[in-house]
Amino acid sequence: MTIEQLDIRDHMAQFAPFDTLPDELLDRVAEQVDVRYFQAGTDLLVKDQPIHELWYLRSGAVEMFKRSGGLFNRLSEGDIFGYSDLLRNNRVRFPVRALEDSLVYFIPEALFQQLCDENDEFSDFVDTGGQRLKATVEEQHRGSDMLTTRVRKLIHRQPLLVEAGMPLQQAARQMREENTTCVLVLDAPEDDWEHSFSGRDNQSWRLAGILTDRDFCTRVLADGISPQAPVSEVMSRDPIAIQSDESVYEAMLCMLRNNVQHLPVLHRRHPIGVLNLPDIVRYETHSSLYLVNNIFHQTDVSQLAALSGEVRTSFARLVRDGANSEMTGQALATIGRSFARRLLELGEAELGPPPVPYCFMVLGSMARDEPTITADQDNALILDDRFDPERHDAYFKDLAAFVSDGLAACGYPYCKGDIMATNERWRQPLKVWKRYFGEWMDEPSPERLLHSSIFFDLASVHGEEEYVEQLQDLIAERAPQRPVFLAAMARNALGRTPPLGFFRTFVMERDGKHRQSINLKRRGTAPLVDLVRIHALACGSKAQNTFARLDDIARTRLLPEGVNERLRHAFELLSMVRIRHQAYDIERNEDTTDNSVVPERLSGRERRHLKDAFEVLSHAQKFLGFRYPMPSKGR
């Protein structure tokens, strides 16, 4: 992409409806636009003339007129026009005249149609004339807005880039002149070409590190480093970064998960800015997730345990403020992982540095970003292949106990199935984990299928993240090639059916504490998660979150048309009824919350929607057996 195209792209990324486009589509637009200049007073569009391009106003102002000649609308920088004519009969309905000297980008009709077909937000914008969306954006709940607003919209200046060999004093002077709190450090790509980018000087570079004003205090002045030393000597290497088309919400989660104050923003591999936590604070000042900041400031387990009550409060506030299930799940997962990570840091401080590298991973709902307030702990340790049980296991056994006991103190109960790193079976070297996963897929048994349904939702919390990535790669590569495994997983997933009778009446628990109720996890969200996981395994998806898996599945032909969206809506509805029930218990000061709802306590509308969601699940389960039949022995 040329410098001119990058400039076009960066400008359009700031305005609706282009601000919601993923980078791939936005790049496509920037590469195909034609640019023209018009003087003030020029007639841009005349009534009934043919039109085959979308007009985007880069600068200047234009006026649109009614057929009667009266003023219809006045547009300025970032506005588009001509889309209603492209959607109707390719004839101009409202004439347009340049009010000021104007620079216009032209988007070909074919590309406009592709954007409408491939991006719902873009299509909704042009379908409604842009007016409803614009009005809604300002009235929309801010927490929900964070899920849809792209990070690039918060970037208002280019990052300060310096070479790795620059003296520290020179870098500090440039930071002062640019009034910035950090520099991004570039170096030659060496052999790592897949992480390199081409700079404006047409040379190849890679993002090697970041140096902040705090680093100058704690690493330069405090340690007496020479001002003439290169920045590479004290920079933080291989910094955490985020892609420019990720959401503001995901950026905040990333910063809180990794406890960083500066987050480089990349377009592909090219640094286009740096996001600071204050940038997000200014954008969203009421997020309950700032509990995470407090977690990382605690110095012992008792202080962490004292924060556990705030988790329930934060959860209830999220639900009360209208957060959807995806946002709520991500928030609770971030908080849970932060507790685990801080406990690992405290554990290492008490026990000393680990004898070999390791990765602490979470499993199940915490890995999928889908826990509720009732989540227990499911975790494991992946150890470096140099692990020697006689020399090293005592350390990791103590570390696992420290973390597990700490999580229990913080409100995360021990796993009843003993799926925790305290179990020696789940505290193994990477090569053993690879053997586990291979055996589970190659020779499935009831126990191995159960383990697959738990361990194949996995995410790194602390340590060598690439260990988890290698296991995810193994699953994505091997599972699609194992029809017997997929068929066995499909049969296993049919054990929990939705609670609907023959005449669409609810089938409820008949005895026990929760009689005349429905367990929304056991009979709803859990079987839905199971069947989506199987389709995701079949298409080689590496996603962990159920919604993200549905996105991957949608790119294939695994499901009949319309099924993917119905599954998405059913999962969202079941999840929301479940978490609202739990939030209601918290607000009534109930000591415990659960997953069981009594249909009679729901409104008639909620009961109808619940039945619809269960019916979607029922049809999806029936399809599962047809889609993944057990291969005959003769094959």
Tab-separated table of C-alpha atoms in Angstrom, residues 9 13 88 129 139 144 156 166 183 208-209 222 258 330 341 419 423 433 449 462 484 499 554 572-573 583 619 626 628:
chain	number	residue	atom	x	y	z
A	9	ARG	CA	-7.319	4.751	4.650
A	13	ALA	CA	-11.222	5.026	9.265
A	88	ARG	CA	-32.386	2.235	-6.122
A	129	GLY	CA	-29.796	6.729	5.283
A	139	GLU	CA	-27.503	7.797	22.800
A	144	SER	CA	-21.702	-1.449	24.516
A	156	HIS	CA	-4.898	10.951	16.735
A	166	MET	CA	19.825	5.724	19.103
A	183	VAL	CA	8.951	5.798	21.849
A	208	ALA	CA	11.613	-4.488	18.539
A	209	GLY	CA	10.610	-2.696	21.742
A	222	ALA	CA	17.873	4.519	39.002
A	258	ASN	CA	-0.940	-7.608	30.735
A	330	GLN	CA	-14.981	-10.985	28.794
A	341	ARG	CA	-1.788	-14.050	37.248
A	419	ILE	CA	-9.105	-30.418	36.841
A	423	ASN	CA	-3.301	-32.769	40.180
A	433	TRP	CA	0.426	-32.622	26.737
A	449	LEU	CA	-14.010	-37.314	25.109
A	462	HIS	CA	1.044	-16.441	32.596
A	484	VAL	CA	-14.186	-40.938	14.258
A	499	PRO	CA	-35.982	-28.948	28.234
A	554	ALA	CA	-19.744	-18.937	9.077
A	572	GLU	CA	-26.992	-14.803	23.463
A	573	LEU	CA	-30.566	-15.121	24.757
A	583	ALA	CA	-27.424	-10.578	38.925
A	619	HIS	CA	-32.771	-28.690	15.717
A	626	PHE	CA	-26.277	-36.253	10.403
A	628	TYR	CA	-20.792	-36.237	11.742
